[in-house]
């Protein structure tokens, strides 16, 4: 038996999501990313004596929104606690956190791996807390720089149960969670800028064993791909250690993306004593039924629900529906498009094909697509009549309309001579030419290699400058060649 089959990996993930609020958790300092160091630091962020925190209510609303979307139990009576520790980037000497009493308990995240395996990752909790500042070690030789812009930023920590069993599943979980965070407008999910951070707890145990073994925690995973790579590395490393009879130490490790390795930061043999106690400067707060109802009303239709809707109402395939609900802005655009055309399936093809490609190439949001929704719908409907074929329409006709948005698809197609050729005389001539050009292939086709039909069709398409009605061409070619 391979050693990887003798063991099962057990993984639990802690994700810190920085909330998309304008101001910090307990003061009015801006949360905009990338500002000059120490420019978003009022007396509160600096922990000047005498300053007091004031709760940013938007943070509670976002926490509840996420909790409802992930089917958590929303705790009604809440308070914050102080987690005391000393670190230079923590001016107060404590972090205000809900670690001991989270606002959301339980919940689950639907997950589909790249191989199509579906599962549900169970959540342990979601809680609110403030971020610390940033220590910058590599800016100067002899000292460490501190940037307190991040001190007091609002975070949600989303913690799973130890119920993830592979790096692929972890990858799929973070992908799914990020989609929900973005969909709800809770967090922008940008791991490179650190507005979403993930720590992975990993252990291995003999296959069939259900108890939890000693874990290591890996930090500094700044992309979803690195989450997967680091977990794979750790599983391999832990299995090797176990095989060679070593005792696994509980420790915190860091991932080095350049070298694709992990290294130990500190061992965690004793539990830290943070001397938690309720934060005396912030009143406890209660979540009422009315409040919950209000949040529910504000919530957008969730991607899973919208996807089912696209499938049942518009007959889209699972694949298309998935694609079209991966981003809220695109999903909203597609929804709007469907009230201008009834060619649902073609509209999905346009959205996931040429329209998406154009936006990617130009690096623009779908909301900045140069054709209006009306114009795009007209183009889809016009292409659907068969007067131009999809290939020509999605390249030359689309380009022409983008360049001059005042012309209609019909006018542009006529002006550019793009109308689909379905005149059998014209097609017949090209077909004759194609057959005459490939005498050997004709013999092969007639002796049974029917797949060559595509080759002949391609020849005809070339001769027609892409305008031939290919369905008709295939039919005519078969008539000619099968005789
Ligand atoms: P802490 O509060 O010290 O961060 P928790 O017990 O809350 O520790 O767990 C943190 C994360 O580690 C959770 O996601 C949990 O599922 C995961 N975890 C706990 N024990 C294990 C284990 N033995 N193997 C893998 N993951 C684990
Ligand atoms: Mg932890």
Short mmCIF file of C-alpha atoms and ligand atoms in Angstrom, two decimals:
data_model
loop_
_atom_site.label_atom_id
_atom_site.label_comp_id
_atom_site.label_asym_id
_atom_site.label_seq_id
_atom_site.Cartn_x
_atom_site.Cartn_y
_atom_site.Cartn_z
CA UNK A 1 0.00 0.00 0.00
CA UNK A 2 1.30 3.49 -0.83
CA UNK A 3 1.98 5.54 2.26
CA UNK A 4 -0.45 8.25 1.05
CA UNK A 5 -3.25 5.64 1.16
CA UNK A 6 -2.34 4.47 4.64
CA UNK A 7 -3.09 7.94 6.01
CA UNK A 8 -5.93 10.41 5.92
CA UNK A 9 -5.25 14.13 6.00
CA UNK A 10 -7.46 16.26 8.25
CA UNK A 11 -7.64 19.98 7.59
CA UNK A 12 -9.37 22.90 9.28
CA UNK A 13 -9.16 26.41 7.81
CA UNK A 14 -9.29 29.81 9.46
CA UNK A 15 -10.07 32.63 7.03
CA UNK A 16 -9.77 36.28 7.99
CA UNK A 17 -11.94 38.46 5.79
CA UNK A 18 -11.42 42.21 5.96
CA UNK A 19 -14.81 43.84 5.67
CA UNK A 20 -15.67 46.24 2.85
CA UNK A 21 -16.71 49.04 5.18
CA UNK A 22 -15.60 52.64 4.66
CA UNK A 23 -14.30 53.03 8.18
CA UNK A 24 -12.65 50.91 10.85
CA UNK A 25 -14.36 48.77 13.48
CA UNK A 26 -14.27 51.24 16.36
CA UNK A 27 -13.42 54.63 14.81
CA UNK A 28 -13.85 56.68 11.64
CA UNK A 29 -10.39 56.02 10.12
CA UNK A 30 -10.46 55.10 6.45
CA UNK A 31 -10.01 51.48 5.36
CA UNK A 32 -8.77 52.24 1.83
CA UNK A 33 -5.92 49.92 0.82
CA UNK A 34 -2.47 51.13 -0.19
CA UNK A 35 -2.31 54.51 1.57
CA UNK A 36 1.01 55.91 2.82
CA UNK A 37 1.96 54.16 6.09
CA UNK A 38 0.47 55.66 9.25
CA UNK A 39 -1.88 58.08 7.48
CA UNK A 40 -5.10 56.33 8.56
CA UNK A 41 -4.43 56.52 12.26
CA UNK A 42 -6.53 58.67 14.53
CA UNK A 43 -5.95 58.82 18.28
CA UNK A 44 -8.19 55.74 18.62
CA UNK A 45 -6.07 53.63 16.23
CA UNK A 46 -2.99 54.81 18.09
CA UNK A 47 -4.54 53.90 21.46
CA UNK A 48 -3.91 57.31 22.97
CA UNK A 49 -4.92 57.42 26.64
CA UNK A 50 -8.52 58.47 27.12
CA UNK A 51 -9.79 57.37 23.70
CA UNK A 52 -12.86 55.18 23.56
CA UNK A 53 -14.13 52.79 20.87
CA UNK A 54 -17.45 53.34 19.08
CA UNK A 55 -19.00 50.34 17.34
CA UNK A 56 -19.34 50.51 13.54
CA UNK A 57 -22.83 49.05 13.09
CA UNK A 58 -22.22 48.16 9.46
CA UNK A 59 -19.82 45.45 10.67
CA UNK A 60 -22.61 43.70 12.58
CA UNK A 61 -24.85 43.88 9.50
CA UNK A 62 -22.17 42.27 7.31
CA UNK A 63 -21.46 39.54 9.87
CA UNK A 64 -25.17 38.70 10.09
CA UNK A 65 -25.50 38.75 6.29
CA UNK A 66 -22.69 36.23 5.90
CA UNK A 67 -24.06 34.11 8.74
CA UNK A 68 -27.51 33.96 7.16
CA UNK A 69 -26.05 33.15 3.72
CA UNK A 70 -24.06 30.25 5.20
CA UNK A 71 -26.91 28.89 7.33
CA UNK A 72 -25.30 29.70 10.66
CA UNK A 73 -27.16 30.14 13.89
CA UNK A 74 -27.13 33.87 14.68
CA UNK A 75 -26.37 34.47 18.34
CA UNK A 76 -28.71 37.09 19.84
CA UNK A 77 -26.78 38.31 22.89
CA UNK A 78 -23.31 39.46 21.95
CA UNK A 79 -20.34 41.15 23.49
CA UNK A 80 -16.67 41.75 22.75
CA UNK A 81 -13.72 40.60 24.82
CA UNK A 82 -10.14 41.72 25.21
CA UNK A 83 -7.44 39.31 24.12
CA UNK A 84 -4.33 40.52 25.92
CA UNK A 85 -0.87 40.14 24.49
CA UNK A 86 2.15 42.29 23.83
CA UNK A 87 3.33 42.99 20.32
CA UNK A 88 4.75 46.18 18.79
CA UNK A 89 2.03 46.37 16.13
CA UNK A 90 -0.72 46.23 18.77
CA UNK A 91 -0.71 49.67 20.42
CA UNK A 92 -3.48 48.94 22.95
CA UNK A 93 -1.78 45.81 24.25
CA UNK A 94 -4.95 43.85 23.54
CA UNK A 95 -7.10 42.92 20.58
CA UNK A 96 -10.83 43.44 20.82
CA UNK A 97 -12.34 40.19 19.59
CA UNK A 98 -15.38 37.96 19.84
CA UNK A 99 -13.15 34.93 20.05
CA UNK A 100 -14.83 33.69 23.22
CA UNK A 101 -18.39 34.39 22.02
CA UNK A 102 -18.87 34.38 18.24
CA UNK A 103 -21.85 36.07 16.57
CA UNK A 104 -22.43 33.09 14.25
CA UNK A 105 -22.28 29.43 15.21
CA UNK A 106 -22.23 26.41 12.87
CA UNK A 107 -23.21 26.77 9.24
CA UNK A 108 -21.88 25.18 6.09
CA UNK A 109 -20.30 26.03 2.78
CA UNK A 110 -21.20 24.08 -0.39
CA UNK A 111 -18.09 22.97 -2.23
CA UNK A 112 -17.38 21.36 -5.63
CA UNK A 113 -13.83 20.27 -6.42
CA UNK A 114 -12.28 20.61 -9.89
CA UNK A 115 -13.05 16.90 -10.38
CA UNK A 116 -16.73 17.59 -9.75
CA UNK A 117 -16.89 16.02 -6.29
CA UNK A 118 -19.48 17.87 -4.17
CA UNK A 119 -19.33 18.19 -0.39
CA UNK A 120 -20.31 20.53 2.41
CA UNK A 121 -17.68 22.03 4.66
CA UNK A 122 -19.02 22.54 8.18
CA UNK A 123 -18.28 25.79 9.94
CA UNK A 124 -17.46 26.02 13.59
CA UNK A 125 -18.06 29.78 13.93
CA UNK A 126 -17.78 33.25 12.46
CA UNK A 127 -16.69 36.05 14.76
CA UNK A 128 -15.86 39.75 14.56
CA UNK A 129 -12.53 41.17 15.61
CA UNK A 130 -10.15 44.03 14.93
CA UNK A 131 -6.95 43.65 12.96
CA UNK A 132 -3.49 44.56 14.27
CA UNK A 133 -1.00 46.82 12.51
CA UNK A 134 1.74 45.54 10.26
CA UNK A 135 5.39 44.99 11.16
CA UNK A 136 7.66 45.48 8.17
CA UNK A 137 10.96 43.69 8.72
CA UNK A 138 12.60 44.01 5.33
CA UNK A 139 12.51 47.78 4.81
CA UNK A 140 15.50 48.65 6.97
CA UNK A 141 18.55 46.69 8.12
CA UNK A 142 18.69 47.58 11.77
CA UNK A 143 15.12 48.01 12.79
CA UNK A 144 11.52 46.98 12.11
CA UNK A 145 9.00 49.50 10.76
CA UNK A 146 5.43 49.58 12.00
CA UNK A 147 2.45 50.65 9.86
CA UNK A 148 -0.68 51.14 11.94
CA UNK A 149 -3.06 51.82 9.04
CA UNK A 150 -4.35 48.28 9.45
CA UNK A 151 -4.76 48.53 13.24
CA UNK A 152 -8.47 48.40 14.03
CA UNK A 153 -9.64 47.25 10.59
CA UNK A 154 -12.81 45.17 10.87
CA UNK A 155 -12.37 41.43 10.30
CA UNK A 156 -14.57 38.39 10.27
CA UNK A 157 -12.81 35.19 11.19
CA UNK A 158 -14.47 32.20 9.57
CA UNK A 159 -13.41 28.90 11.13
CA UNK A 160 -14.20 25.44 9.78
CA UNK A 161 -14.49 22.19 11.66
CA UNK A 162 -11.60 19.78 11.05
CA UNK A 163 -13.65 18.23 8.25
CA UNK A 164 -11.67 18.89 5.07
CA UNK A 165 -9.78 15.87 3.79
CA UNK A 166 -7.67 17.00 0.84
CA UNK A 167 -5.85 20.01 -0.58
CA UNK A 168 -8.31 20.00 -3.51
CA UNK A 169 -11.26 20.24 -1.14
CA UNK A 170 -9.55 23.08 0.75
CA UNK A 171 -8.98 24.88 -2.55
CA UNK A 172 -12.64 24.45 -3.49
CA UNK A 173 -13.76 25.65 -0.05
CA UNK A 174 -11.77 28.88 -0.15
CA UNK A 175 -12.97 29.47 -3.72
CA UNK A 176 -16.60 29.00 -2.71
CA UNK A 177 -16.28 31.10 0.44
CA UNK A 178 -14.63 33.94 -1.49
CA UNK A 179 -17.43 33.89 -4.05
CA UNK A 180 -20.02 34.26 -1.29
CA UNK A 181 -18.04 37.04 0.43
CA UNK A 182 -17.85 38.98 -2.83
CA UNK A 183 -21.43 38.24 -3.81
CA UNK A 184 -22.72 39.71 -0.54
CA UNK A 185 -20.33 42.68 -0.69
CA UNK A 186 -18.86 41.59 2.65
CA UNK A 187 -15.21 41.46 1.54
CA UNK A 188 -13.40 42.00 -1.75
CA UNK A 189 -11.61 38.66 -1.35
CA UNK A 190 -8.28 40.01 -2.54
CA UNK A 191 -5.70 37.65 -1.05
CA UNK A 192 -2.70 39.42 -2.57
CA UNK A 193 -3.61 42.67 -0.84
CA UNK A 194 -4.27 40.72 2.32
CA UNK A 195 -7.96 41.55 2.55
CA UNK A 196 -8.59 37.82 2.72
CA UNK A 197 -6.09 35.66 4.58
CA UNK A 198 -6.12 31.95 5.23
CA UNK A 199 -4.36 29.82 7.85
CA UNK A 200 -4.40 26.07 7.33
CA UNK A 201 -4.38 23.56 10.21
CA UNK A 202 -3.24 20.16 9.06
CA UNK A 203 -2.82 16.76 10.66
CA UNK A 204 -2.57 13.22 9.35
CA UNK A 205 -3.93 10.06 10.91
CA UNK A 206 -3.95 6.39 9.99
CA UNK A 207 -6.76 5.65 7.53
CA UNK A 208 -9.84 4.50 9.41
CA UNK A 209 -8.90 6.26 12.66
CA UNK A 210 -11.40 8.94 13.68
CA UNK A 211 -9.51 10.70 16.44
CA UNK A 212 -7.71 14.00 15.87
CA UNK A 213 -3.93 13.90 15.75
CA UNK A 214 -1.48 16.71 16.49
CA UNK A 215 -1.74 19.50 13.93
CA UNK A 216 0.52 22.11 12.46
CA UNK A 217 -0.76 25.52 11.41
CA UNK A 218 0.56 27.12 8.20
CA UNK A 219 0.38 30.88 7.72
CA UNK A 220 1.22 33.34 4.94
CA UNK A 221 -0.87 31.76 2.23
CA UNK A 222 -1.51 34.68 -0.08
CA UNK A 223 -3.39 32.98 -2.89
CA UNK A 224 -5.85 30.12 -3.14
CA UNK A 225 -3.32 28.22 -5.20
CA UNK A 226 -0.78 28.55 -2.40
CA UNK A 227 -3.30 27.22 0.12
CA UNK A 228 -3.46 24.07 -1.96
CA UNK A 229 0.27 23.82 -2.53
CA UNK A 230 1.15 24.34 1.14
CA UNK A 231 -1.38 21.74 2.30
CA UNK A 232 -0.03 19.20 -0.18
CA UNK A 233 3.50 19.85 1.07
CA UNK A 234 2.50 19.54 4.71
CA UNK A 235 0.56 16.32 4.20
CA UNK A 236 3.59 14.79 2.52
CA UNK A 237 5.94 16.07 5.22
CA UNK A 238 3.73 14.87 8.10
CA UNK A 239 3.33 11.43 6.54
CA UNK A 240 7.11 11.13 6.12
CA UNK A 241 7.72 12.13 9.73
CA UNK A 242 5.09 9.69 10.98
CA UNK A 243 6.49 6.87 8.83
CA UNK A 244 9.94 7.44 10.27
CA UNK A 245 8.52 7.19 13.78
CA UNK A 246 8.89 10.82 14.77
CA UNK A 247 6.47 12.51 17.14
CA UNK A 248 4.70 15.45 15.46
CA UNK A 249 5.06 18.69 17.43
CA UNK A 250 2.27 21.22 17.40
CA UNK A 251 3.79 24.25 15.71
CA UNK A 252 3.11 27.27 13.58
CA UNK A 253 4.79 27.26 10.17
CA UNK A 254 5.13 29.74 7.36
CA UNK A 255 4.83 29.08 3.63
CA UNK A 256 7.57 30.37 1.36
CA UNK A 257 5.95 30.68 -2.07
CA UNK A 258 9.20 31.23 -3.99
CA UNK A 259 10.84 28.09 -2.66
CA UNK A 260 7.52 26.22 -2.32
CA UNK A 261 8.44 25.01 1.17
CA UNK A 262 7.24 25.57 4.71
CA UNK A 263 9.41 26.34 7.71
CA UNK A 264 8.76 26.43 11.44
CA UNK A 265 7.97 29.82 13.03
CA UNK A 266 7.31 28.80 16.61
CA UNK A 267 6.28 25.74 18.51
CA UNK A 268 2.98 25.80 20.31
CA UNK A 269 3.52 23.31 23.06
CA UNK A 270 1.80 25.34 25.74
CA UNK A 271 -1.46 27.16 25.23
CA UNK A 272 -1.07 30.94 25.39
CA UNK A 273 -2.88 32.67 28.21
CA UNK A 274 -4.61 35.70 26.74
CA UNK A 275 -6.52 36.59 29.91
CA UNK A 276 -9.74 37.17 28.02
CA UNK A 277 -12.29 39.38 29.73
CA UNK A 278 -15.34 41.29 28.49
CA UNK A 279 -14.45 44.63 26.89
CA UNK A 280 -15.62 47.25 29.43
CA UNK A 281 -15.68 50.16 26.95
CA UNK A 282 -18.21 48.61 24.56
CA UNK A 283 -21.77 47.77 25.59
CA UNK A 284 -23.07 44.26 24.87
CA UNK A 285 -25.54 44.27 21.98
CA UNK A 286 -28.61 42.29 21.15
CA UNK A 287 -29.88 41.11 17.77
CA UNK A 288 -33.64 41.32 17.53
CA UNK A 289 -36.07 39.51 15.23
CA UNK A 290 -36.83 42.79 13.47
CA UNK A 291 -33.16 43.41 12.88
CA UNK A 292 -32.71 39.94 11.36
CA UNK A 293 -35.76 40.45 9.17
CA UNK A 294 -34.36 43.76 7.94
CA UNK A 295 -31.06 42.14 6.96
CA UNK A 296 -32.84 39.27 5.25
CA UNK A 297 -34.77 41.76 3.11
CA UNK A 298 -31.56 43.48 2.03
CA UNK A 299 -29.86 40.26 0.97
CA UNK A 300 -29.42 39.52 -2.73
CA UNK A 301 -30.57 36.22 -4.22
CA UNK A 302 -27.70 33.83 -3.45
CA UNK A 303 -25.66 32.32 -6.28
CA UNK A 304 -26.86 28.76 -5.64
CA UNK A 305 -30.50 29.82 -5.83
CA UNK A 306 -29.90 31.95 -8.93
CA UNK A 307 -28.09 29.07 -10.61
CA UNK A 308 -31.08 26.74 -10.09
CA UNK A 309 -33.31 29.51 -11.40
CA UNK A 310 -31.22 29.91 -14.57
CA UNK A 311 -31.46 26.15 -15.14
CA UNK A 312 -35.18 25.75 -14.49
CA UNK A 313 -36.51 28.98 -15.92
CA UNK A 314 -34.24 29.46 -18.91
CA UNK A 315 -33.15 25.90 -19.68
CA UNK A 316 -29.46 26.64 -19.27
CA UNK A 317 -26.99 23.82 -18.74
CA UNK A 318 -25.45 23.30 -15.31
CA UNK A 319 -22.12 24.45 -16.74
CA UNK A 320 -23.46 27.69 -18.21
CA UNK A 321 -25.50 28.42 -15.09
CA UNK A 322 -22.39 27.94 -12.98
CA UNK A 323 -20.34 30.25 -15.16
CA UNK A 324 -23.03 32.90 -15.15
CA UNK A 325 -23.38 32.92 -11.37
CA UNK A 326 -19.71 33.04 -10.47
CA UNK A 327 -19.73 36.83 -10.21
CA UNK A 328 -22.63 38.97 -9.05
CA UNK A 329 -22.06 41.85 -11.46
CA UNK A 330 -22.08 39.45 -14.41
CA UNK A 331 -25.08 37.58 -13.09
CA UNK A 332 -27.02 40.83 -12.70
CA UNK A 333 -26.08 41.87 -16.23
CA UNK A 334 -27.17 38.51 -17.63
CA UNK A 335 -30.46 38.74 -15.76
CA UNK A 336 -31.06 42.17 -17.27
CA UNK A 337 -30.14 40.86 -20.74
CA UNK A 338 -32.77 38.14 -20.43
CA UNK A 339 -35.50 40.72 -20.16
CA UNK A 340 -34.49 41.99 -23.64
CA UNK A 341 -34.27 38.70 -25.52
CA UNK A 342 -35.93 35.31 -25.30
CA UNK A 343 -33.00 33.57 -26.99
CA UNK A 344 -31.80 32.37 -23.58
CA UNK A 345 -29.33 29.70 -24.62
CA UNK A 346 -27.73 31.88 -27.33
CA UNK A 347 -27.58 34.74 -24.82
CA UNK A 348 -25.68 32.46 -22.42
CA UNK A 349 -23.27 31.52 -25.22
CA UNK A 350 -22.65 35.18 -26.01
CA UNK A 351 -22.09 36.07 -22.38
CA UNK A 352 -19.69 33.23 -21.58
CA UNK A 353 -17.95 33.47 -24.98
CA UNK A 354 -17.37 36.64 -26.99
CA UNK A 355 -18.64 39.18 -24.44
CA UNK A 356 -16.56 37.73 -21.62
CA UNK A 357 -13.51 37.44 -23.86
CA UNK A 358 -13.84 41.05 -24.91
CA UNK A 359 -14.09 42.25 -21.30
CA UNK A 360 -11.10 40.13 -20.28
CA UNK A 361 -8.99 41.39 -23.19
CA UNK A 362 -9.86 44.99 -22.42
CA UNK A 363 -9.68 44.37 -18.68
CA UNK A 364 -13.06 46.02 -18.13
CA UNK A 365 -16.11 45.15 -16.08
CA UNK A 366 -19.17 43.86 -17.90
CA UNK A 367 -20.87 47.10 -16.86
CA UNK A 368 -18.45 48.94 -19.17
CA UNK A 369 -19.14 46.72 -22.18
CA UNK A 370 -19.44 49.20 -25.07
CA UNK A 371 -22.78 47.92 -26.43
CA UNK A 372 -25.87 48.68 -24.41
CA UNK A 373 -27.95 45.76 -23.18
CA UNK A 374 -30.51 46.60 -25.90
CA UNK A 375 -27.87 46.53 -28.59
CA UNK A 376 -26.37 43.27 -27.38
CA UNK A 377 -29.84 41.70 -27.26
CA UNK A 378 -30.48 42.91 -30.83
CA UNK A 379 -27.21 41.35 -31.97
CA UNK A 380 -28.09 38.05 -30.28
CA UNK A 381 -31.56 38.02 -31.83
CA UNK A 382 -30.20 38.93 -35.24
CA UNK A 383 -27.53 36.19 -35.15
CA UNK A 384 -30.23 33.79 -34.06
CA UNK A 385 -32.14 34.37 -37.34
CA UNK A 386 -29.29 32.61 -39.16
CA UNK A 387 -28.58 35.50 -41.53
CA UNK A 388 -25.02 35.58 -40.23
CA UNK A 389 -23.28 32.65 -38.62
CA UNK A 390 -22.09 32.75 -35.01
CA UNK A 391 -18.39 32.77 -35.87
CA UNK A 392 -18.66 35.78 -38.12
CA UNK A 393 -21.07 37.52 -35.76
CA UNK A 394 -18.91 37.04 -32.68
CA UNK A 395 -15.79 38.36 -34.37
CA UNK A 396 -16.27 40.75 -37.27
CA UNK A 397 -19.83 41.89 -36.66
CA UNK A 398 -19.26 42.44 -32.94
CA UNK A 399 -16.09 44.42 -33.67
CA UNK A 400 -17.96 46.56 -36.21
CA UNK A 401 -20.76 47.32 -33.74
CA UNK A 402 -18.29 48.19 -30.99
CA UNK A 403 -16.53 50.58 -33.34
CA UNK A 404 -19.77 52.25 -34.42
CA UNK A 405 -22.54 51.74 -31.89
CA UNK A 406 -24.99 53.77 -33.99
CA UNK A 407 -25.54 51.09 -36.66
CA UNK A 408 -27.86 48.14 -36.30
CA UNK A 409 -26.56 44.58 -36.64
CA UNK A 410 -28.53 44.23 -39.91
CA UNK A 411 -26.98 47.35 -41.44
CA UNK A 412 -23.47 46.42 -40.34
CA UNK A 413 -23.80 42.85 -41.67
CA UNK A 414 -24.96 44.13 -45.08
CA UNK A 415 -22.33 46.87 -45.29
CA UNK A 416 -19.54 44.43 -44.48
CA UNK A 417 -20.98 41.72 -46.70
CA UNK A 418 -21.20 39.25 -43.84
CA UNK A 419 -24.53 37.67 -44.66
CA UNK A 420 -24.41 33.93 -44.36
CA UNK A 421 -24.15 32.23 -47.74
CA UNK A 422 -26.91 29.69 -48.11
CA UNK A 423 -27.34 29.94 -51.86
CA UNK A 424 -26.81 26.34 -52.96
CA UNK A 425 -25.26 27.43 -56.29
CA UNK A 426 -22.53 29.43 -54.58
CA UNK A 427 -22.00 26.73 -51.97
CA UNK A 428 -21.98 24.04 -54.71
CA UNK A 429 -19.11 25.78 -56.47
CA UNK A 430 -16.96 25.89 -53.31
CA UNK A 431 -17.82 22.30 -52.54
CA UNK A 432 -16.69 21.20 -56.02
CA UNK A 433 -13.45 23.09 -55.54
CA UNK A 434 -12.84 21.58 -52.11
CA UNK A 435 -13.44 18.05 -53.34
CA UNK A 436 -11.24 18.60 -56.41
CA UNK A 437 -8.42 19.89 -54.20
CA UNK A 438 -8.32 16.78 -52.01
CA UNK A 439 -8.59 13.69 -54.26
CA UNK A 440 -6.68 11.41 -51.84
CA UNK A 441 -8.92 12.39 -48.97
CA UNK A 442 -11.97 11.68 -51.06
CA UNK A 443 -10.75 8.11 -51.54
CA UNK A 444 -10.13 7.72 -47.81
CA UNK A 445 -13.53 9.17 -46.98
CA UNK A 446 -15.25 6.79 -49.38
CA UNK A 447 -13.37 3.82 -47.93
CA UNK A 448 -14.86 4.60 -44.53
CA UNK A 449 -13.00 7.48 -42.84
CA UNK A 450 -16.17 9.51 -42.36
CA UNK A 451 -14.49 11.83 -39.88
CA UNK A 452 -12.83 13.57 -42.83
CA UNK A 453 -16.09 15.42 -43.47
CA UNK A 454 -14.80 18.14 -41.13
CA UNK A 455 -11.73 18.63 -43.31
CA UNK A 456 -13.85 19.21 -46.43
CA UNK A 457 -16.17 21.50 -44.50
CA UNK A 458 -13.17 23.51 -43.35
CA UNK A 459 -12.03 23.91 -46.96
CA UNK A 460 -15.44 25.23 -47.97
CA UNK A 461 -15.53 27.60 -45.01
CA UNK A 462 -12.15 29.01 -46.03
CA UNK A 463 -13.28 29.56 -49.60
CA UNK A 464 -16.43 31.33 -48.37
CA UNK A 465 -14.46 33.62 -46.07
CA UNK A 466 -16.29 32.11 -43.13
CA UNK A 467 -19.73 33.07 -44.43
CA UNK A 468 -20.99 29.66 -45.51
CA UNK A 469 -23.97 28.22 -43.70
CA UNK A 470 -22.04 25.29 -42.28
CA UNK A 471 -25.02 23.12 -41.49
CA UNK A 472 -26.10 23.31 -45.12
CA UNK A 473 -22.50 22.76 -46.29
CA UNK A 474 -22.18 19.56 -44.28
CA UNK A 475 -25.46 18.29 -45.67
CA UNK A 476 -24.47 19.08 -49.30
CA UNK A 477 -20.98 17.61 -48.82
CA UNK A 478 -22.46 14.34 -47.58
CA UNK A 479 -24.79 14.18 -50.56
CA UNK A 480 -21.85 14.64 -52.91
CA UNK A 481 -19.37 12.34 -51.21
CA UNK A 482 -21.71 9.53 -50.23
CA UNK A 483 -22.70 8.94 -53.86
P1 LIG B 1 -7.23 27.97 17.93
O1 LIG B 1 -8.35 28.65 18.65
O2 LIG B 1 -6.05 27.69 18.76
O3 LIG B 1 -6.88 28.63 16.63
P2 LIG B 1 -9.12 25.88 17.27
O4 LIG B 1 -9.28 24.68 18.10
O5 LIG B 1 -10.21 26.87 17.30
O6 LIG B 1 -7.72 26.49 17.61
O7 LIG B 1 -8.91 25.38 15.78
C1 LIG B 1 -8.46 26.17 14.78
C2 LIG B 1 -8.64 25.41 13.48
O8 LIG B 1 -7.89 24.22 13.48
C3 LIG B 1 -10.05 25.00 13.18
O9 LIG B 1 -10.32 25.25 11.81
C4 LIG B 1 -10.07 23.52 13.46
O10 LIG B 1 -11.00 22.87 12.62
C5 LIG B 1 -8.67 23.12 13.09
N1 LIG B 1 -8.19 21.93 13.80
C6 LIG B 1 -8.26 21.69 15.12
N2 LIG B 1 -7.70 20.50 15.40
C7 LIG B 1 -7.22 19.98 14.24
C8 LIG B 1 -6.52 18.78 13.87
N3 LIG B 1 -6.17 17.87 14.77
N4 LIG B 1 -6.23 18.61 12.57
C9 LIG B 1 -6.56 19.52 11.66
N5 LIG B 1 -7.22 20.64 11.94
C10 LIG B 1 -7.55 20.89 13.21
MG1 LIG B 2 -5.86 29.83 15.27
#
